[in-house]
């Protein structure tokens, strides 16, 4: 299997640059005055220390609370999937508007105060220059690197939206779908099947609370206990979440047990053994391509490939629906419009 698998992985890697080029084209053509593509080194002249300031502050935060690396990745993902990577996820609700962060599928988004802390540092160094959307993109990259994962140059120049709507959260992949629905919701954002399985690898970091998976453990109206879940693992999980709608348990369960603060391929090993915690993790075994990717990564011999793929898919995700040029604004505070 090794040789065939290797050559398949190589040919996948060869396709990647084309995909990136296509993503950049989409951004270029998305039409609006003075909108340009994102650029590596966008703040070279206007705020040369920007990325170093974000890195240093993110490192300080993650050193104290390693769990927050996952939170920062998740914020960027939610931001990009809902109305584009425009920091709409950071806006507070107002008396006449419910913002994204207060919608049901917000899951357990957190880390907002820490993003604000990074923004304050940047405002001191270069007032009104670095967007909150770019801060989220840089923090997500740095979070991965700080968890001993790869690093990559991140294209910048995003601007911040002036709106955020709880209603748009329907764009997030559904919790109770199947692999076809997940592929569909990724495709709607210009992401392909490979991006789906690669970005799912972000679950190498972080934890989830009972409401995100407890329905897989018990037979309830409409759902049977999930046969896709390894039964011994399910037994163990039932001790943590005592009913299908357990909302009282405050214990969080690691998505990548034993390695939830290290960015690596052991997540795929758990998924391959039918121990993916969320339905969306288990679905990856239901499609020819995603299954093959999971099984290869699970061998532990393809970390380099996964790291490369992750950087490529993050760049694609990071360019979804961006505002550039004179669109949007550079917020002074990330939780309110100027
Ligand atoms: C910023 O500087 C880097 C390193 O010198 C360079 O690779 C990049 O192209 C520059 N970007 C811009 C937009 O000037
Ligand atoms: C919401 O309320 C604020 C003040 O409370 C007002 O300035 C703004 O125009 C209102 N927005 C909408 C969409 O009604
Ligand atoms: C998520 O939404 C719920 C309402 O459904 C809200 O009570 C909660 O505060 C929100 N979480 C965050 C982090 O904003």
mmCIF file of C-alpha atoms and ligand atoms in Angstrom:
data_model
loop_
_atom_site.group_PDB
_atom_site.id
_atom_site.type_symbol
_atom_site.label_atom_id
_atom_site.label_comp_id
_atom_site.label_asym_id
_atom_site.label_seq_id
_atom_site.Cartn_x
_atom_site.Cartn_y
_atom_site.Cartn_z
ATOM 1 C CA UNK A 1 0.000 0.000 0.000
ATOM 2 C CA UNK A 2 2.835 2.374 0.868
ATOM 3 C CA UNK A 3 4.059 3.000 -2.662
ATOM 4 C CA UNK A 4 0.632 3.430 -4.194
ATOM 5 C CA UNK A 5 -0.481 5.625 -1.327
ATOM 6 C CA UNK A 6 2.619 7.733 -1.611
ATOM 7 C CA UNK A 7 2.173 8.357 -5.310
ATOM 8 C CA UNK A 8 -1.485 9.220 -4.759
ATOM 9 C CA UNK A 9 -0.477 11.712 -2.074
ATOM 10 C CA UNK A 10 2.144 13.194 -4.413
ATOM 11 C CA UNK A 11 -0.320 13.655 -7.206
ATOM 12 C CA UNK A 12 -2.752 15.318 -4.796
ATOM 13 C CA UNK A 13 -0.012 17.692 -3.703
ATOM 14 C CA UNK A 14 0.684 18.490 -7.352
ATOM 15 C CA UNK A 15 -2.891 19.631 -7.873
ATOM 16 C CA UNK A 16 -2.805 22.033 -4.958
ATOM 17 C CA UNK A 17 -1.136 25.059 -6.587
ATOM 18 C CA UNK A 18 -3.736 25.059 -9.379
ATOM 19 C CA UNK A 19 -6.485 25.104 -6.809
ATOM 20 C CA UNK A 20 -4.881 28.055 -5.042
ATOM 21 C CA UNK A 21 -4.568 29.921 -8.324
ATOM 22 C CA UNK A 22 -8.262 29.348 -8.977
ATOM 23 C CA UNK A 23 -9.175 30.674 -5.528
ATOM 24 C CA UNK A 24 -7.193 33.855 -6.125
ATOM 25 C CA UNK A 25 -8.967 34.337 -9.450
ATOM 26 C CA UNK A 26 -12.342 34.083 -7.783
ATOM 27 C CA UNK A 27 -11.338 36.823 -5.368
ATOM 28 C CA UNK A 28 -10.055 38.982 -8.216
ATOM 29 C CA UNK A 29 -13.254 38.617 -10.159
ATOM 30 C CA UNK A 30 -15.643 39.048 -7.268
ATOM 31 C CA UNK A 31 -16.095 42.548 -8.589
ATOM 32 C CA UNK A 32 -16.279 45.822 -6.682
ATOM 33 C CA UNK A 33 -14.308 48.974 -7.052
ATOM 34 C CA UNK A 34 -10.696 49.006 -5.968
ATOM 35 C CA UNK A 35 -10.887 45.488 -4.579
ATOM 36 C CA UNK A 36 -7.571 43.708 -4.930
ATOM 37 C CA UNK A 37 -6.364 40.264 -4.029
ATOM 38 C CA UNK A 38 -4.944 39.452 -0.640
ATOM 39 C CA UNK A 39 -1.151 39.798 -0.475
ATOM 40 C CA UNK A 40 1.627 38.247 1.535
ATOM 41 C CA UNK A 41 3.345 41.070 3.396
ATOM 42 C CA UNK A 42 0.377 43.414 2.949
ATOM 43 C CA UNK A 43 1.450 45.462 6.011
ATOM 44 C CA UNK A 44 5.180 45.621 5.025
ATOM 45 C CA UNK A 45 5.044 49.395 4.721
ATOM 46 C CA UNK A 46 2.022 50.450 6.760
ATOM 47 C CA UNK A 47 2.677 48.354 9.869
ATOM 48 C CA UNK A 48 5.882 46.337 9.457
ATOM 49 C CA UNK A 49 5.679 44.866 12.970
ATOM 50 C CA UNK A 50 2.047 43.738 12.605
ATOM 51 C CA UNK A 51 2.604 40.004 12.236
ATOM 52 C CA UNK A 52 5.317 39.965 14.897
ATOM 53 C CA UNK A 53 3.020 41.794 17.342
ATOM 54 C CA UNK A 54 0.237 39.252 16.744
ATOM 55 C CA UNK A 55 2.635 36.328 17.034
ATOM 56 C CA UNK A 56 4.205 37.530 20.279
ATOM 57 C CA UNK A 57 0.842 38.252 21.926
ATOM 58 C CA UNK A 58 -0.729 35.002 20.695
ATOM 59 C CA UNK A 59 2.284 33.084 22.024
ATOM 60 C CA UNK A 60 1.867 34.762 25.425
ATOM 61 C CA UNK A 61 -1.832 33.803 25.506
ATOM 62 C CA UNK A 62 -1.374 30.198 24.341
ATOM 63 C CA UNK A 63 1.509 29.619 26.748
ATOM 64 C CA UNK A 64 -0.862 30.349 29.645
ATOM 65 C CA UNK A 65 -3.938 28.641 28.110
ATOM 66 C CA UNK A 66 -2.987 26.049 25.476
ATOM 67 C CA UNK A 67 -6.714 25.348 24.916
ATOM 68 C CA UNK A 68 -7.103 28.713 23.256
ATOM 69 C CA UNK A 69 -5.160 27.604 20.166
ATOM 70 C CA UNK A 70 -8.238 25.612 19.141
ATOM 71 C CA UNK A 71 -10.501 28.540 19.983
ATOM 72 C CA UNK A 72 -8.588 30.867 17.653
ATOM 73 C CA UNK A 73 -8.676 28.369 14.770
ATOM 74 C CA UNK A 74 -12.403 27.960 15.304
ATOM 75 C CA UNK A 75 -13.054 31.700 15.319
ATOM 76 C CA UNK A 76 -11.354 32.082 11.931
ATOM 77 C CA UNK A 77 -13.296 29.124 10.522
ATOM 78 C CA UNK A 78 -16.655 30.475 11.747
ATOM 79 C CA UNK A 79 -15.758 33.916 10.510
ATOM 80 C CA UNK A 80 -14.943 32.669 7.006
ATOM 81 C CA UNK A 81 -17.942 30.348 6.621
ATOM 82 C CA UNK A 82 -20.462 32.940 7.678
ATOM 83 C CA UNK A 83 -20.547 35.990 5.372
ATOM 84 C CA UNK A 84 -16.853 35.649 4.444
ATOM 85 C CA UNK A 85 -13.634 36.308 6.391
ATOM 86 C CA UNK A 86 -14.668 39.792 7.475
ATOM 87 C CA UNK A 87 -14.569 39.614 11.287
ATOM 88 C CA UNK A 88 -18.373 39.611 11.350
ATOM 89 C CA UNK A 89 -18.060 36.878 13.998
ATOM 90 C CA UNK A 90 -16.511 39.383 16.394
ATOM 91 C CA UNK A 91 -19.310 41.985 16.312
ATOM 92 C CA UNK A 92 -21.592 42.284 19.325
ATOM 93 C CA UNK A 93 -25.351 42.212 18.975
ATOM 94 C CA UNK A 94 -27.093 45.580 19.171
ATOM 95 C CA UNK A 95 -30.605 46.374 20.417
ATOM 96 C CA UNK A 96 -32.002 45.917 16.914
ATOM 97 C CA UNK A 97 -29.682 43.200 15.576
ATOM 98 C CA UNK A 98 -28.684 39.724 16.754
ATOM 99 C CA UNK A 99 -25.098 39.117 15.686
ATOM 100 C CA UNK A 100 -23.491 35.860 14.551
ATOM 101 C CA UNK A 101 -21.862 35.247 17.898
ATOM 102 C CA UNK A 102 -25.287 35.076 19.553
ATOM 103 C CA UNK A 103 -26.840 32.639 17.110
ATOM 104 C CA UNK A 104 -27.592 29.028 18.006
ATOM 105 C CA UNK A 105 -24.870 27.299 15.972
ATOM 106 C CA UNK A 106 -22.201 29.503 17.557
ATOM 107 C CA UNK A 107 -21.205 26.350 19.420
ATOM 108 C CA UNK A 108 -18.875 27.379 22.148
ATOM 109 C CA UNK A 109 -17.034 30.152 20.405
ATOM 110 C CA UNK A 110 -14.626 31.850 22.741
ATOM 111 C CA UNK A 111 -11.405 33.803 22.819
ATOM 112 C CA UNK A 112 -13.037 37.156 22.000
ATOM 113 C CA UNK A 113 -11.303 39.000 24.855
ATOM 114 C CA UNK A 114 -7.931 37.754 23.693
ATOM 115 C CA UNK A 115 -8.502 38.929 20.137
ATOM 116 C CA UNK A 116 -9.376 42.315 21.641
ATOM 117 C CA UNK A 117 -6.092 42.264 23.540
ATOM 118 C CA UNK A 118 -4.132 41.643 20.327
ATOM 119 C CA UNK A 119 -6.090 44.390 18.569
ATOM 120 C CA UNK A 120 -5.241 46.868 21.349
ATOM 121 C CA UNK A 121 -1.518 46.168 20.880
ATOM 122 C CA UNK A 122 -1.840 46.761 17.139
ATOM 123 C CA UNK A 123 -3.824 49.970 17.612
ATOM 124 C CA UNK A 124 -1.023 51.317 19.821
ATOM 125 C CA UNK A 125 1.632 50.483 17.200
ATOM 126 C CA UNK A 126 -0.303 51.431 14.041
ATOM 127 C CA UNK A 127 -3.725 52.990 14.697
ATOM 128 C CA UNK A 128 -6.456 52.104 12.236
ATOM 129 C CA UNK A 129 -4.298 49.955 9.943
ATOM 130 C CA UNK A 130 -4.680 46.247 10.679
ATOM 131 C CA UNK A 131 -8.145 44.732 10.218
ATOM 132 C CA UNK A 132 -9.775 42.418 12.731
ATOM 133 C CA UNK A 133 -10.347 39.897 9.921
ATOM 134 C CA UNK A 134 -6.584 39.771 9.265
ATOM 135 C CA UNK A 135 -5.908 39.428 12.995
ATOM 136 C CA UNK A 136 -8.118 36.312 13.053
ATOM 137 C CA UNK A 137 -6.277 34.864 10.030
ATOM 138 C CA UNK A 138 -2.840 35.500 11.566
ATOM 139 C CA UNK A 139 -3.873 34.215 15.004
ATOM 140 C CA UNK A 140 -5.232 31.000 13.457
ATOM 141 C CA UNK A 141 -1.938 30.428 11.621
ATOM 142 C CA UNK A 142 0.113 31.194 14.731
ATOM 143 C CA UNK A 143 -2.092 29.007 16.934
ATOM 144 C CA UNK A 144 -1.281 26.021 14.713
ATOM 145 C CA UNK A 145 2.418 26.838 14.739
ATOM 146 C CA UNK A 146 2.429 27.269 18.549
ATOM 147 C CA UNK A 147 0.782 23.842 18.879
ATOM 148 C CA UNK A 148 3.839 22.428 17.079
ATOM 149 C CA UNK A 149 2.130 22.328 13.717
ATOM 150 C CA UNK A 150 3.253 23.936 10.461
ATOM 151 C CA UNK A 151 3.496 27.630 9.719
ATOM 152 C CA UNK A 152 2.939 29.314 6.366
ATOM 153 C CA UNK A 153 2.915 32.802 4.878
ATOM 154 C CA UNK A 154 -0.611 34.157 5.222
ATOM 155 C CA UNK A 155 -2.001 36.510 2.583
ATOM 156 C CA UNK A 156 -3.454 39.676 4.124
ATOM 157 C CA UNK A 157 -5.421 42.781 3.242
ATOM 158 C CA UNK A 158 -8.891 41.756 4.430
ATOM 159 C CA UNK A 159 -11.186 44.506 5.628
ATOM 160 C CA UNK A 160 -13.891 44.359 8.271
ATOM 161 C CA UNK A 161 -17.611 44.190 7.618
ATOM 162 C CA UNK A 162 -20.076 46.652 9.066
ATOM 163 C CA UNK A 163 -22.710 43.958 9.590
ATOM 164 C CA UNK A 164 -23.153 40.631 11.321
ATOM 165 C CA UNK A 165 -26.333 38.617 11.246
ATOM 166 C CA UNK A 166 -27.313 35.589 13.270
ATOM 167 C CA UNK A 167 -29.412 34.502 10.273
ATOM 168 C CA UNK A 168 -26.331 33.809 8.128
ATOM 169 C CA UNK A 169 -25.108 31.062 10.439
ATOM 170 C CA UNK A 170 -27.103 28.553 8.383
ATOM 171 C CA UNK A 171 -24.054 28.572 6.092
ATOM 172 C CA UNK A 172 -22.127 26.475 8.601
ATOM 173 C CA UNK A 173 -22.023 22.764 7.781
ATOM 174 C CA UNK A 174 -24.983 21.119 9.562
ATOM 175 C CA UNK A 175 -24.357 19.074 12.706
ATOM 176 C CA UNK A 176 -26.869 16.407 11.674
ATOM 177 C CA UNK A 177 -26.171 16.048 8.000
ATOM 178 C CA UNK A 178 -24.176 13.416 6.232
ATOM 179 C CA UNK A 179 -21.009 13.495 4.169
ATOM 180 C CA UNK A 180 -22.941 14.628 1.078
ATOM 181 C CA UNK A 181 -24.350 17.662 2.898
ATOM 182 C CA UNK A 182 -20.941 18.539 4.279
ATOM 183 C CA UNK A 183 -19.394 18.340 0.821
ATOM 184 C CA UNK A 184 -22.220 20.536 -0.427
ATOM 185 C CA UNK A 185 -21.765 23.211 2.217
ATOM 186 C CA UNK A 186 -18.028 23.298 1.569
ATOM 187 C CA UNK A 187 -18.618 23.468 -2.188
ATOM 188 C CA UNK A 188 -20.915 26.447 -1.633
ATOM 189 C CA UNK A 189 -17.839 28.236 -0.254
ATOM 190 C CA UNK A 190 -15.537 27.164 -3.094
ATOM 191 C CA UNK A 191 -13.910 24.409 -1.027
ATOM 192 C CA UNK A 192 -13.576 20.870 -2.354
ATOM 193 C CA UNK A 193 -13.643 17.383 -0.852
ATOM 194 C CA UNK A 194 -9.941 17.496 -0.115
ATOM 195 C CA UNK A 195 -10.324 20.776 1.776
ATOM 196 C CA UNK A 196 -13.080 19.133 3.812
ATOM 197 C CA UNK A 197 -10.988 16.213 4.997
ATOM 198 C CA UNK A 198 -7.880 18.358 5.477
ATOM 199 C CA UNK A 199 -9.598 21.149 7.417
ATOM 200 C CA UNK A 200 -11.379 18.545 9.555
ATOM 201 C CA UNK A 201 -7.855 17.804 10.734
ATOM 202 C CA UNK A 202 -8.152 21.006 12.785
ATOM 203 C CA UNK A 203 -9.900 18.721 15.283
ATOM 204 C CA UNK A 204 -6.425 17.598 16.259
ATOM 205 C CA UNK A 205 -6.830 20.537 18.644
ATOM 206 C CA UNK A 206 -9.632 21.297 21.063
ATOM 207 C CA UNK A 207 -12.529 19.837 22.975
ATOM 208 C CA UNK A 208 -16.281 19.559 22.679
ATOM 209 C CA UNK A 209 -19.100 19.598 25.220
ATOM 210 C CA UNK A 210 -21.821 16.976 25.538
ATOM 211 C CA UNK A 211 -24.460 18.784 23.436
ATOM 212 C CA UNK A 212 -22.155 18.441 20.415
ATOM 213 C CA UNK A 213 -22.123 14.627 20.487
ATOM 214 C CA UNK A 214 -24.266 13.137 23.288
ATOM 215 C CA UNK A 215 -27.099 12.343 20.866
ATOM 216 C CA UNK A 216 -24.725 9.802 19.280
ATOM 217 C CA UNK A 217 -24.621 7.844 22.532
ATOM 218 C CA UNK A 218 -28.310 7.223 23.231
ATOM 219 C CA UNK A 219 -31.297 6.076 21.227
ATOM 220 C CA UNK A 220 -33.720 9.012 21.164
ATOM 221 C CA UNK A 221 -36.758 9.967 19.143
ATOM 222 C CA UNK A 222 -35.702 10.153 15.535
ATOM 223 C CA UNK A 223 -32.127 9.028 16.126
ATOM 224 C CA UNK A 224 -30.706 5.681 17.131
ATOM 225 C CA UNK A 225 -27.461 5.510 19.043
ATOM 226 C CA UNK A 226 -24.861 6.000 16.339
ATOM 227 C CA UNK A 227 -23.588 2.648 15.014
ATOM 228 C CA UNK A 228 -20.682 4.493 13.388
ATOM 229 C CA UNK A 229 -19.170 5.021 16.828
ATOM 230 C CA UNK A 230 -16.863 2.380 18.308
ATOM 231 C CA UNK A 231 -18.927 0.726 21.051
ATOM 232 C CA UNK A 232 -16.236 0.664 23.722
ATOM 233 C CA UNK A 233 -15.485 4.306 23.131
ATOM 234 C CA UNK A 234 -19.220 5.038 23.302
ATOM 235 C CA UNK A 235 -19.364 3.269 26.686
ATOM 236 C CA UNK A 236 -16.678 5.554 28.002
ATOM 237 C CA UNK A 237 -18.369 8.656 26.631
ATOM 238 C CA UNK A 238 -21.688 7.700 28.275
ATOM 239 C CA UNK A 239 -19.991 8.117 31.638
ATOM 240 C CA UNK A 240 -19.340 11.753 30.757
ATOM 241 C CA UNK A 241 -22.652 12.611 29.163
ATOM 242 C CA UNK A 242 -25.468 10.965 31.051
ATOM 243 C CA UNK A 243 -28.295 11.576 28.574
ATOM 244 C CA UNK A 244 -28.789 12.471 24.926
ATOM 245 C CA UNK A 245 -29.577 16.050 25.891
ATOM 246 C CA UNK A 246 -27.116 16.358 28.736
ATOM 247 C CA UNK A 247 -26.453 20.052 29.110
ATOM 248 C CA UNK A 248 -25.473 19.908 32.758
ATOM 249 C CA UNK A 249 -22.115 18.228 32.315
ATOM 250 C CA UNK A 250 -19.391 20.830 32.283
ATOM 251 C CA UNK A 251 -16.672 18.366 31.325
ATOM 252 C CA UNK A 252 -15.207 18.909 27.884
ATOM 253 C CA UNK A 253 -14.084 15.915 25.844
ATOM 254 C CA UNK A 254 -10.944 16.001 23.724
ATOM 255 C CA UNK A 255 -11.505 15.746 19.975
ATOM 256 C CA UNK A 256 -8.057 14.127 19.655
ATOM 257 C CA UNK A 257 -7.730 12.225 22.934
ATOM 258 C CA UNK A 258 -4.307 12.408 24.508
ATOM 259 C CA UNK A 259 -3.003 14.991 22.060
ATOM 260 C CA UNK A 260 -5.531 17.824 22.059
ATOM 261 C CA UNK A 261 -2.983 20.620 22.339
ATOM 262 C CA UNK A 262 -0.570 19.216 19.754
ATOM 263 C CA UNK A 263 -1.199 19.707 16.053
ATOM 264 C CA UNK A 264 -0.541 16.296 14.470
ATOM 265 C CA UNK A 265 -2.201 13.432 12.582
ATOM 266 C CA UNK A 266 -3.363 11.391 15.578
ATOM 267 C CA UNK A 267 -6.879 12.822 15.048
ATOM 268 C CA UNK A 268 -7.047 10.770 11.836
ATOM 269 C CA UNK A 269 -5.931 7.665 13.735
ATOM 270 C CA UNK A 270 -8.927 8.055 16.073
ATOM 271 C CA UNK A 271 -11.318 8.671 13.174
ATOM 272 C CA UNK A 272 -9.968 5.598 11.357
ATOM 273 C CA UNK A 273 -10.745 3.522 14.464
ATOM 274 C CA UNK A 274 -14.303 4.875 14.532
ATOM 275 C CA UNK A 275 -13.487 7.077 17.485
ATOM 276 C CA UNK A 276 -14.125 10.420 15.874
ATOM 277 C CA UNK A 277 -16.102 12.353 18.482
ATOM 278 C CA UNK A 278 -18.483 14.340 16.295
ATOM 279 C CA UNK A 279 -20.765 13.023 13.588
ATOM 280 C CA UNK A 280 -18.860 15.193 11.133
ATOM 281 C CA UNK A 281 -15.668 13.326 12.066
ATOM 282 C CA UNK A 282 -17.318 9.944 11.568
ATOM 283 C CA UNK A 283 -18.762 11.003 8.182
ATOM 284 C CA UNK A 284 -15.233 11.195 6.795
ATOM 285 C CA UNK A 285 -15.249 7.396 6.525
ATOM 286 C CA UNK A 286 -18.371 7.485 4.309
ATOM 287 C CA UNK A 287 -16.807 8.820 1.123
ATOM 288 C CA UNK A 288 -14.157 7.202 -1.033
ATOM 289 C CA UNK A 289 -11.775 10.159 -1.115
ATOM 290 C CA UNK A 290 -12.101 11.363 2.466
ATOM 291 C CA UNK A 291 -11.848 7.803 3.745
ATOM 292 C CA UNK A 292 -8.663 7.171 1.767
ATOM 293 C CA UNK A 293 -7.161 10.384 3.125
ATOM 294 C CA UNK A 294 -8.078 9.488 6.717
ATOM 295 C CA UNK A 295 -6.599 6.003 6.408
ATOM 296 C CA UNK A 296 -3.353 7.310 4.916
ATOM 297 C CA UNK A 297 -2.911 10.072 7.467
ATOM 298 C CA UNK A 298 -3.756 7.582 10.227
ATOM 299 C CA UNK A 299 -0.584 5.635 9.463
ATOM 300 C CA UNK A 300 1.385 8.519 10.965
ATOM 301 C CA UNK A 301 3.749 8.508 7.989
ATOM 302 C CA UNK A 302 2.210 11.456 6.175
ATOM 303 C CA UNK A 303 2.524 14.302 8.676
ATOM 304 C CA UNK A 304 4.509 16.366 6.169
ATOM 305 C CA UNK A 305 1.821 15.922 3.529
ATOM 306 C CA UNK A 306 -0.925 16.841 5.962
ATOM 307 C CA UNK A 307 0.956 19.942 7.110
ATOM 308 C CA UNK A 308 1.398 21.061 3.501
ATOM 309 C CA UNK A 309 -2.243 20.317 2.649
ATOM 310 C CA UNK A 310 -3.466 22.158 5.726
ATOM 311 C CA UNK A 311 -1.603 25.326 4.772
ATOM 312 C CA UNK A 312 -3.056 25.165 1.241
ATOM 313 C CA UNK A 313 -6.634 24.623 2.456
ATOM 314 C CA UNK A 314 -6.343 27.350 5.098
ATOM 315 C CA UNK A 315 -5.267 29.807 2.388
ATOM 316 C CA UNK A 316 -8.364 28.881 0.364
ATOM 317 C CA UNK A 317 -10.644 29.147 3.381
ATOM 318 C CA UNK A 318 -9.015 32.438 4.358
ATOM 319 C CA UNK A 319 -10.009 34.021 1.059
ATOM 320 C CA UNK A 320 -13.731 33.201 1.202
ATOM 321 C CA UNK A 321 -15.834 36.305 0.591
ATOM 322 C CA UNK A 322 -13.167 38.752 1.696
ATOM 323 C CA UNK A 323 -13.607 42.518 1.579
ATOM 324 C CA UNK A 324 -10.567 44.338 0.164
ATOM 325 C CA UNK A 325 -9.577 47.718 -1.243
ATOM 326 C CA UNK A 326 -12.140 50.310 -0.173
ATOM 327 C CA UNK A 327 -14.798 47.826 0.878
ATOM 328 C CA UNK A 328 -15.829 47.645 4.528
ATOM 329 C CA UNK A 329 -13.647 49.371 7.079
ATOM 330 C CA UNK A 330 -10.771 48.858 9.500
ATOM 331 C CA UNK A 331 -12.538 48.609 12.843
ATOM 332 C CA UNK A 332 -10.963 50.420 15.772
ATOM 333 C CA UNK A 333 -12.452 47.881 18.167
ATOM 334 C CA UNK A 334 -13.231 44.421 16.888
ATOM 335 C CA UNK A 335 -16.598 44.058 18.649
ATOM 336 C CA UNK A 336 -18.239 47.230 17.310
ATOM 337 C CA UNK A 337 -18.357 49.013 13.968
ATOM 338 C CA UNK A 338 -16.640 52.411 13.807
HETATM 339 C C1 LIG B 1 6.712 42.108 1.898
HETATM 340 O O1 LIG B 1 8.024 41.658 2.201
HETATM 341 C C2 LIG B 1 8.270 40.293 1.898
HETATM 342 C C3 LIG B 1 9.660 39.941 2.388
HETATM 343 O O2 LIG B 1 10.604 40.912 2.010
HETATM 344 C C4 LIG B 1 8.078 40.054 0.419
HETATM 345 O O3 LIG B 1 8.270 38.683 0.120
HETATM 346 C C5 LIG B 1 6.659 40.453 0.028
HETATM 347 O O4 LIG B 1 6.467 40.313 -1.362
HETATM 348 C C6 LIG B 1 6.369 41.876 0.435
HETATM 349 N N1 LIG B 1 4.992 42.169 0.143
HETATM 350 C C7 LIG B 1 4.517 43.342 -0.246
HETATM 351 C C8 LIG B 1 3.073 43.431 -0.502
HETATM 352 O O5 LIG B 1 5.224 44.315 -0.371
HETATM 353 C C1 LIG B 2 -30.125 50.190 15.122
HETATM 354 O O1 LIG B 2 -30.170 51.073 16.208
HETATM 355 C C2 LIG B 2 -29.193 52.090 16.171
HETATM 356 C C3 LIG B 2 -29.314 52.936 17.421
HETATM 357 O O2 LIG B 2 -29.947 52.254 18.450
HETATM 358 C C4 LIG B 2 -29.382 52.945 14.907
HETATM 359 O O3 LIG B 2 -28.368 53.912 14.843
HETATM 360 C C5 LIG B 2 -29.315 52.048 13.692
HETATM 361 O O4 LIG B 2 -29.604 52.788 12.541
HETATM 362 C C6 LIG B 2 -30.309 50.921 13.818
HETATM 363 N N1 LIG B 2 -30.097 50.021 12.690
HETATM 364 C C7 LIG B 2 -31.109 49.491 12.004
HETATM 365 C C8 LIG B 2 -30.719 48.558 10.903
HETATM 366 O O5 LIG B 2 -32.276 49.743 12.236
HETATM 367 C C1 LIG B 3 -24.272 31.560 21.652
HETATM 368 O O1 LIG B 3 -25.665 31.714 21.457
HETATM 369 C C2 LIG B 3 -26.421 31.601 22.640
HETATM 370 C C3 LIG B 3 -27.877 31.764 22.243
HETATM 371 O O2 LIG B 3 -28.273 30.731 21.404
HETATM 372 C C4 LIG B 3 -25.986 32.659 23.652
HETATM 373 O O3 LIG B 3 -26.705 32.499 24.848
HETATM 374 C C5 LIG B 3 -24.492 32.531 23.922
HETATM 375 O O4 LIG B 3 -24.068 33.572 24.776
HETATM 376 C C6 LIG B 3 -23.716 32.586 22.630
HETATM 377 N N1 LIG B 3 -22.295 32.376 22.870
HETATM 378 C C7 LIG B 3 -21.383 33.310 22.668
HETATM 379 C C8 LIG B 3 -19.975 32.917 22.933
HETATM 380 O O5 LIG B 3 -21.639 34.419 22.270
#
